[in-house]
Amino acid sequence: MRILVYIEHVEGAVAETSLEALAIARDLGGEVEALVCSTNTTALAEQLGAADRVIAAEIDGADIYLPSLQLAALNAAIAERSPDLALLTYTTAGLDLAAPAARTAGWPLLGNVVSLKMDGELLVAQAQSYGGKLDASSSMPIPGVIVLMPGADRAENAMIEGTPPVETIALRNEAPRMRVLECLPPDRSGVDLTQCERILCVGRAIGGTDKL
């Protein structure tokens, strides 16, 4: 089985959600390929030791997220590499790209997935709906497109040393329909909840911080 994982990256760093997707792919077994859309594939490939191969789509402007460019690369990779599964994550990019890629390939699509396993010729997925209040089990034949929820695996499980070989896919360098005027970084001056040991959630009815 061949699994294609769409890799998201920001400022030269692979996104944790993409590492989680790589960990899921490795657990499924088979050959894992990481699709990277960038003008600096080499630096990103060094962070993708969990993949057996990096598929590079080197397009001008690909280091800033533009859906049309990324979708062209994903469609080309699916057509050229013929994977059994294409894995994306539940992010802006995943929501933008998964459905049109599945439609172009003529493949089924499963979203909100938290775990995957093979059962004979079928892929069995556990998914969450209604904010995690409903767990659903689905099965589908492969090939298909999967959108994974953040936290489906641990990013650390894909942090493996080594640089996989890189292969480039050919793309037409067409001008995108939109362009980025400016990138504004998020305000990081507030509290970083990911660094807190405990998070206590209360309602306004408590009356004030002195009641905590």
XYZ file of N, CA and C in Angstrom:
636
model
N 0.842 -1.193 0.000
C 0.000 0.000 0.000
C 0.879 1.246 0.000
N 0.459 2.232 -0.769
C 1.174 3.504 -0.837
C 0.289 4.607 -0.267
N 0.845 5.396 0.658
C 0.095 6.466 1.324
C 0.776 7.796 1.039
N 0.002 8.745 0.542
C 0.501 10.085 0.268
C 0.010 11.022 1.366
N 0.936 11.697 2.037
C 0.591 12.619 3.123
C 0.884 14.044 2.653
N -0.136 14.882 2.653
C 0.045 16.290 2.293
C 0.683 17.021 3.477
N 1.819 17.669 3.238
C 2.590 18.301 4.302
C 2.340 19.805 4.320
N 1.925 20.296 5.474
C 1.794 21.740 5.677
C 3.052 22.254 6.380
N 3.417 23.486 6.083
C 4.615 24.059 6.691
C 4.449 25.568 6.790
N 5.062 26.118 7.824
C 5.018 27.558 8.058
C 6.411 28.029 8.439
N 6.914 29.011 7.718
C 8.226 29.597 8.006
C 9.315 28.532 8.116
N 9.272 27.570 7.225
C 10.322 26.562 7.162
C 10.176 25.403 8.127
N 9.080 25.344 8.879
C 8.875 24.265 9.846
C 7.645 23.450 9.454
N 7.777 22.133 9.489
C 6.652 21.251 9.204
C 5.636 21.341 10.336
N 4.371 21.443 9.991
C 3.312 21.558 10.992
C 3.183 20.269 11.801
N 2.874 20.413 13.090
C 2.710 19.242 13.950
C 1.610 18.326 13.439
N 0.532 18.899 12.917
C -0.561 18.066 12.420
C -0.101 17.184 11.260
N 0.816 17.688 10.439
C 1.338 16.877 9.340
C 2.222 15.748 9.861
N 2.973 16.015 10.930
C 3.759 14.939 11.557
C 2.836 13.880 12.142
N 1.712 14.313 12.727
C 0.738 13.351 13.246
C 0.208 12.471 12.114
N -0.061 13.079 10.954
C -0.541 12.313 9.811
C 0.505 11.306 9.336
N 1.772 11.707 9.366
C 2.840 10.784 9.001
C 2.901 9.601 9.962
N 2.704 9.873 11.244
C 2.708 8.784 12.233
C 1.565 7.801 11.977
N 0.386 8.333 11.650
C -0.757 7.472 11.314
C -0.428 6.622 10.087
N 0.169 7.244 9.078
C 0.505 6.525 7.850
C 1.493 5.398 8.118
N 2.497 5.655 8.944
C 3.480 4.624 9.270
C 2.825 3.451 9.992
N 1.874 3.749 10.873
C 1.191 2.679 11.601
C 0.372 1.795 10.665
N -0.156 2.382 9.586
C -0.930 1.590 8.631
C -0.048 0.631 7.844
N 1.222 0.967 7.713
C 2.140 0.118 6.965
C 2.186 0.506 5.501
N 3.128 -0.083 4.797
C 3.281 0.235 3.391
C 4.272 1.355 3.171
N 4.216 1.945 1.995
C 5.142 2.994 1.590
C 4.520 4.355 1.855
N 5.251 5.214 2.575
C 4.727 6.531 2.952
C 5.468 7.604 2.160
N 4.686 8.408 1.438
C 5.265 9.507 0.669
C 4.720 10.830 1.193
N 5.608 11.806 1.329
C 5.233 13.122 1.850
C 5.247 14.126 0.707
N 4.099 14.755 0.462
C 4.007 15.762 -0.596
C 4.333 17.132 -0.017
N 5.362 17.765 -0.573
C 5.812 19.068 -0.107
C 5.712 20.067 -1.250
N 4.964 21.130 -1.028
C 4.865 22.225 -1.997
C 5.675 23.386 -1.454
N 6.820 23.641 -2.042
C 7.722 24.663 -1.509
C 8.794 24.965 -2.539
N 9.485 26.072 -2.331
C 10.665 26.362 -3.135
C 11.936 25.946 -2.397
N 11.772 25.388 -1.187
C 12.922 24.963 -0.381
C 12.648 23.570 0.170
N 12.493 22.628 -0.749
C 12.147 21.266 -0.358
C 13.220 20.615 0.497
N 14.473 20.913 0.215
C 15.576 20.249 0.915
C 15.489 20.453 2.423
N 15.260 21.697 2.863
C 15.190 21.980 4.294
C 14.009 21.276 4.938
N 12.887 21.207 4.241
C 11.713 20.534 4.797
C 11.899 19.018 4.814
N 12.560 18.477 3.797
C 12.782 17.028 3.743
C 13.586 16.541 4.940
N 14.462 17.399 5.457
C 15.263 17.028 6.627
C 14.398 16.811 7.868
N 13.173 17.314 7.860
C 12.258 17.146 8.992
C 11.282 15.992 8.773
N 11.443 15.266 7.676
C 10.452 14.262 7.288
C 11.053 12.858 7.251
N 11.852 12.551 8.269
C 12.473 11.233 8.335
C 11.488 10.091 8.443
N 10.241 10.367 8.821
C 9.234 9.306 8.935
C 8.715 8.865 7.575
N 9.000 9.624 6.534
C 8.537 9.271 5.191
C 9.579 8.425 4.470
N 9.116 7.582 3.586
C 10.030 6.802 2.757
C 10.531 7.621 1.573
N 9.745 8.627 1.197
C 10.094 9.439 0.033
C 9.390 10.782 0.150
N 10.039 11.834 -0.312
C 9.420 13.150 -0.389
C 9.100 13.443 -1.850
N 7.864 13.822 -2.104
C 7.439 14.223 -3.437
C 7.410 15.747 -3.461
N 8.260 16.337 -4.270
C 8.439 17.785 -4.274
C 7.672 18.417 -5.420
N 6.862 19.402 -5.074
C 6.187 20.234 -6.063
C 6.736 21.641 -5.883
N 7.760 21.957 -6.624
C 8.438 23.237 -6.456
C 7.811 24.267 -7.389
N 6.924 25.082 -6.828
C 6.193 26.078 -7.599
C 6.526 27.452 -7.032
N 6.717 28.402 -7.910
C 6.931 29.770 -7.448
C 5.728 30.236 -6.633
N 6.010 30.755 -5.429
C 4.939 31.251 -4.576
C 4.332 30.222 -3.655
N 4.823 28.963 -3.698
C 4.208 27.899 -2.910
C 4.541 27.983 -1.426
N 5.509 28.802 -1.025
C 5.849 28.893 0.392
C 4.805 29.678 1.175
N 3.975 30.436 0.479
C 2.820 31.085 1.094
C 1.585 30.346 0.614
N 0.710 29.989 1.539
C -0.422 29.127 1.190
C -1.392 29.820 0.239
N -1.500 29.254 -0.959
C -2.500 29.661 -1.935
C -3.231 28.401 -2.384
N -4.527 28.309 -2.126
C -5.250 27.059 -2.402
C -5.107 26.550 -3.830
N -5.147 27.425 -4.808
C -5.094 26.968 -6.198
C -3.773 26.270 -6.511
N -2.656 26.815 -6.007
C -1.358 26.190 -6.235
C -1.255 24.850 -5.525
N -1.700 24.827 -4.280
C -1.601 23.593 -3.494
C -2.492 22.502 -4.072
N -3.681 22.877 -4.536
C -4.591 21.886 -5.113
C -4.023 21.323 -6.409
N -3.417 22.175 -7.218
C -2.795 21.693 -8.456
C -1.710 20.670 -8.142
N -0.915 20.944 -7.098
C 0.148 20.018 -6.710
C -0.420 18.709 -6.183
N -1.450 18.791 -5.356
C -2.056 17.582 -4.790
C -2.692 16.733 -5.886
N -3.420 17.352 -6.790
C -4.030 16.601 -7.891
C -2.971 15.923 -8.752
N -1.877 16.653 -9.028
C -0.809 16.090 -9.843
C -0.139 14.910 -9.142
N 0.075 15.039 -7.832
C 0.727 13.960 -7.082
C -0.152 12.713 -7.046
N -1.452 12.893 -6.853
C -2.358 11.746 -6.835
C -2.368 11.066 -8.202
N -2.416 11.859 -9.268
C -2.452 11.292 -10.612
C -1.157 10.562 -10.964
N -0.017 11.146 -10.556
C 1.280 10.577 -10.938
C 1.715 9.435 -10.042
N 1.465 9.549 -8.731
C 1.972 8.549 -7.788
C 0.986 7.407 -7.538
N -0.283 7.608 -7.865
C -1.327 6.581 -7.689
C -1.326 5.973 -6.286
N -1.460 6.800 -5.252
C -1.474 6.252 -3.886
C -2.790 5.524 -3.610
N -2.758 4.684 -2.577
C -3.991 4.032 -2.117
C -4.772 4.953 -1.193
N -4.049 5.834 -0.491
C -4.687 6.802 0.402
C -3.972 8.138 0.288
N -4.743 9.199 0.386
C -4.183 10.544 0.524
C -4.652 11.079 1.869
N -3.712 11.446 2.730
C -4.030 11.923 4.074
C -3.800 13.417 4.174
N -4.817 14.131 4.654
C -4.701 15.548 4.985
C -5.194 15.708 6.415
N -5.058 16.909 6.960
C -5.500 17.136 8.325
C -6.580 18.212 8.375
N -7.301 18.230 9.491
C -8.442 19.134 9.658
C -7.931 20.537 9.975
N -7.455 21.198 8.934
C -6.948 22.558 9.022
C -7.570 23.349 7.880
N -7.200 24.614 7.772
C -7.685 25.407 6.646
C -7.337 24.735 5.325
N -6.095 24.274 5.201
C -5.672 23.628 3.960
C -6.433 22.327 3.722
N -6.571 21.527 4.771
C -7.295 20.270 4.611
C -8.726 20.467 4.170
N -9.394 21.462 4.764
C -10.778 21.739 4.390
C -10.862 22.294 2.971
N -9.866 23.063 2.556
C -9.854 23.612 1.205
C -9.626 22.538 0.149
N -8.709 21.615 0.425
C -8.163 20.760 -0.620
C -8.762 19.360 -0.701
N -9.196 18.800 0.422
C -9.579 17.387 0.433
C -10.750 17.090 -0.493
N -11.823 17.876 -0.386
C -13.012 17.593 -1.188
C -12.765 17.747 -2.691
N -12.170 18.860 -3.156
C -11.929 18.949 -4.601
C -10.935 17.912 -5.113
N -9.951 17.527 -4.287
C -9.008 16.485 -4.707
C -9.718 15.145 -4.848
N -10.604 14.838 -3.887
C -11.370 13.588 -3.966
C -12.284 13.591 -5.191
N -12.892 14.733 -5.459
C -13.786 14.834 -6.620
C -13.011 14.633 -7.920
N -11.837 15.274 -8.025
C -11.031 15.130 -9.238
C -10.593 13.688 -9.447
N -10.188 13.031 -8.362
C -9.727 11.640 -8.471
C -10.873 10.657 -8.596
N -12.094 11.080 -8.226
C -13.226 10.160 -8.218
C -13.184 9.189 -7.060
N -12.596 9.641 -5.940
C -12.419 8.802 -4.768
C -13.411 9.180 -3.666
N -13.714 8.235 -2.760
C -14.498 8.592 -1.576
C -13.681 9.439 -0.614
N -14.380 10.159 0.254
C -13.748 11.058 1.226
C -14.344 10.805 2.596
N -13.466 10.672 3.598
C -13.902 10.558 4.989
C -13.243 11.680 5.785
N -14.031 12.378 6.611
C -13.513 13.470 7.410
C -13.656 13.241 8.896
N -13.054 14.123 9.688
C -13.106 14.081 11.156
C -12.569 12.765 11.721
N -11.587 12.189 11.048
C -11.101 10.847 11.401
C -10.083 10.936 12.534
N -10.225 10.025 13.519
C -9.290 9.988 14.644
C -8.438 8.718 14.663
N -8.820 7.688 13.908
C -7.991 6.485 13.828
C -8.326 5.726 12.549
N -7.330 4.969 12.082
C -7.474 4.192 10.848
C -6.883 2.802 11.036
N -7.483 1.821 10.378
C -6.895 0.493 10.316
C -7.442 -0.209 9.080
N -6.695 -1.193 8.608
C -7.138 -1.984 7.476
C -7.817 -3.250 7.980
N -8.931 -3.608 7.338
C -9.644 -4.850 7.619
C -9.834 -5.568 6.292
N -8.858 -6.377 5.958
C -8.877 -7.008 4.649
C -8.661 -5.969 3.563
N -9.604 -5.872 2.644
C -9.511 -4.909 1.543
C -10.159 -3.574 1.883
N -10.725 -3.447 3.075
C -11.438 -2.235 3.462
C -10.641 -1.418 4.468
N -10.778 -0.125 4.365
C -10.212 0.792 5.352
C -11.295 1.115 6.366
N -10.988 0.916 7.634
C -11.948 1.198 8.712
C -11.489 2.445 9.447
N -12.391 3.423 9.555
C -12.059 4.709 10.172
C -12.994 4.996 11.325
N -12.420 5.506 12.412
C -13.207 6.041 13.516
C -13.217 7.553 13.389
N -14.400 8.135 13.425
C -14.527 9.577 13.248
C -15.376 10.167 14.359
N -15.209 11.461 14.597
C -15.966 12.170 15.623
C -16.849 13.233 14.989
N -18.044 13.363 15.545
C -18.965 14.406 15.091
C -19.556 15.114 16.303
N -20.180 16.264 16.051
C -20.827 17.046 17.112
C -19.869 17.333 18.267
N -18.680 17.823 17.885
C -17.707 18.202 18.898
C -17.204 17.044 19.728
N -17.170 15.851 19.143
C -16.678 14.682 19.856
C -17.738 13.941 20.644
N -18.991 14.383 20.563
C -20.061 13.721 21.311
C -20.538 12.439 20.644
N -20.255 12.296 19.354
C -20.680 11.111 18.615
C -19.475 10.490 17.932
N -19.246 9.192 18.193
C -18.201 8.434 17.505
C -18.850 7.585 16.425
N -18.302 7.646 15.232
C -18.846 6.895 14.109
C -17.757 6.013 13.516
N -18.123 4.788 13.186
C -17.202 3.865 12.538
C -17.657 3.673 11.099
N -16.722 3.880 10.170
C -17.051 3.753 8.749
C -16.007 2.878 8.076
N -16.403 2.228 7.005
C -15.464 1.459 6.207
C -15.647 1.836 4.751
N -14.566 1.793 4.017
C -14.634 2.122 2.601
C -13.534 1.386 1.857
N -13.753 1.110 0.587
C -12.678 0.534 -0.227
C -11.648 1.601 -0.543
N -10.444 1.184 -0.771
C -9.409 2.123 -1.192
C -9.257 2.030 -2.704
N -8.819 3.141 -3.344
C -8.218 4.359 -2.807
C -9.255 5.346 -2.280
N -8.766 6.295 -1.458
C -9.645 7.301 -0.895
C -8.850 8.435 -0.276
N -9.577 9.483 0.091
C -8.994 10.667 0.736
C -9.493 10.721 2.176
N -8.578 10.967 3.110
C -8.899 10.996 4.530
C -8.484 12.341 5.118
N -9.364 12.940 5.931
C -9.030 14.153 6.674
C -8.951 13.782 8.149
N -7.768 13.910 8.734
C -7.510 13.510 10.113
C -7.701 14.671 11.075
N -8.283 14.379 12.226
C -8.421 15.383 13.270
C -7.073 15.620 13.950
N -6.784 16.844 14.381
C -5.571 17.085 15.165
C -5.570 16.218 16.422
N -4.408 15.676 16.759
C -4.305 14.822 17.930
C -4.603 13.368 17.652
N -4.810 12.996 16.380
C -5.085 11.591 16.056
C -3.899 10.702 16.396
N -2.711 11.272 16.415
C -1.502 10.578 16.857
C -0.592 11.632 17.469
N 0.569 11.230 17.923
C 1.519 12.175 18.515
C 2.563 12.536 17.477
N 2.829 13.845 17.350
C 3.825 14.303 16.388
C 5.185 13.680 16.672
N 5.488 13.438 17.950
C 6.792 12.881 18.325
C 7.029 11.530 17.671
N 5.965 10.798 17.380
C 6.106 9.475 16.775
C 6.614 9.540 15.341
N 6.581 10.727 14.744
C 7.083 10.889 13.378
C 8.386 11.676 13.336
N 8.935 12.008 14.501
C 10.198 12.750 14.536
C 11.345 11.752 14.499
N 11.678 11.330 13.297
C 12.677 10.298 13.062
C 13.839 10.916 12.298
N 15.032 10.612 12.720
C 16.212 11.176 12.063
C 16.371 10.604 10.660
N 16.981 11.407 9.818
C 17.228 10.968 8.455
C 16.484 11.836 7.451
N 17.004 11.872 6.251
C 16.394 12.639 5.168
C 16.020 11.676 4.046
N 14.746 11.528 3.756
C 14.343 10.607 2.687
C 14.712 11.147 1.314
N 14.779 10.271 0.319
C 15.051 10.741 -1.047
C 13.924 11.634 -1.554
N 14.257 12.544 -2.442
C 13.297 13.509 -2.965
C 13.091 13.269 -4.461
N 11.837 13.210 -4.861
C 11.482 13.128 -6.275
C 10.599 14.321 -6.609
N 10.795 14.872 -7.771
C 10.050 16.065 -8.182
C 8.982 15.697 -9.188
N 7.791 16.266 -9.011
C 6.741 16.089 -9.997
C 6.648 17.363 -10.837
N 6.336 17.168 -12.086
C 6.278 18.299 -13.014
C 4.914 18.980 -12.926
N 4.940 20.288 -12.837
C 3.711 21.076 -12.793
C 3.823 22.256 -13.737
N 2.710 22.634 -14.301
C 2.702 23.850 -15.100
C 2.733 25.059 -14.167
N 3.626 25.965 -14.415
C 3.790 27.136 -13.556
C 2.806 28.224 -13.981
N 1.543 28.014 -13.632
C 0.519 28.974 -14.001
C 0.379 30.046 -12.923
N 0.059 31.232 -13.335
C -0.127 32.322 -12.370
C -1.374 32.060 -11.541
N -1.293 32.153 -10.212
C -2.474 31.921 -9.368
C -3.509 33.018 -9.553
N -4.747 32.697 -9.221
C -5.840 33.653 -9.382
C -5.851 34.701 -8.268
N -5.133 34.436 -7.211
C -5.044 35.404 -6.117
C -3.590 35.569 -5.721
N -3.292 36.637 -5.020
C -1.936 36.857 -4.540
C -1.989 37.402 -3.117
N -0.945 37.103 -2.369
C -0.852 37.531 -0.971
C -0.187 38.895 -0.932
N -0.852 39.855 -0.303
C -0.297 41.195 -0.178
C 0.598 41.320 1.040
N 0.212 40.656 2.131
C 0.973 40.794 3.370
C 0.645 39.635 4.295
N 1.644 39.160 5.019
C 1.445 38.109 6.028
C 1.600 38.735 7.409
N 0.553 38.630 8.222
C 0.569 39.205 9.562
C 0.688 38.076 10.579
N 1.782 38.020 11.317
C 1.938 36.950 12.313
C 0.940 37.130 13.449
N 0.542 36.023 14.097
C -0.399 36.138 15.212
C 0.234 36.818 16.417
N -0.598 37.425 17.234
C -0.136 38.059 18.468
C 0.157 36.977 19.503
N 1.407 36.829 19.862
C 1.803 35.775 20.804
C 2.068 36.324 22.201
N 1.539 37.513 22.495
C 1.810 38.124 23.786
C 0.914 37.589 24.896
N -0.145 36.868 24.539
C -1.065 36.350 25.547
C -0.567 35.064 26.178
N -1.447 34.389 26.905
C -1.108 33.128 27.579
C -1.102 31.996 26.557
N -0.043 31.208 26.553
C 0.058 30.041 25.683
C -0.507 28.840 26.428
N -1.748 28.475 26.100
C -2.411 27.386 26.827
C -1.702 26.050 26.650
N -0.975 25.885 25.543
C -0.296 24.609 25.315
C 0.847 24.392 26.302
N 1.285 25.457 26.990
C 2.380 25.344 27.949
C 1.892 25.255 29.391
N 0.587 25.267 29.597
C 0.026 25.227 30.956
C -0.106 23.786 31.442
N 0.221 23.559 32.709
C 0.067 22.227 33.287
C -1.393 21.902 33.540
N -2.167 22.904 33.959
C -3.590 22.698 34.225
C -4.380 23.878 33.672
N -5.558 23.594 33.141
C -6.449 24.632 32.636
C -7.792 24.479 33.347
N -8.216 25.509 34.052
C -9.479 25.488 34.792
C -10.483 26.369 34.059
N -11.595 25.786 33.666
C -12.630 26.522 32.939
C -13.815 26.775 33.875
N -14.226 28.020 33.999
C -15.365 28.379 34.842
C -16.269 29.347 34.079
N -17.477 29.493 34.563
C -18.418 30.422 33.964
C -18.448 31.748 34.715
N -19.115 32.727 34.112
C -19.198 34.055 34.719
C -19.963 34.036 36.036
N -20.795 33.014 36.242
C -21.600 32.947 37.461
C -20.750 32.807 38.723
N -19.476 32.453 38.550
C -18.637 32.308 39.744
C -18.444 33.649 40.431
N -18.553 34.742 39.684
C -18.569 36.053 40.323
C -17.268 36.814 40.327
N -16.115 36.154 40.143
C -14.846 36.869 40.138
C -13.699 35.935 40.423
N -12.486 36.414 40.153
C -11.306 35.563 40.333
C -11.051 35.226 41.783
N -11.570 36.012 42.715
C -11.358 35.724 44.131
C -12.102 34.475 44.573
N -13.049 33.996 43.763
C -13.802 32.775 44.104
C -13.127 31.515 43.610
N -12.052 31.655 42.850
C -11.377 30.481 42.306
C -10.577 29.765 43.391
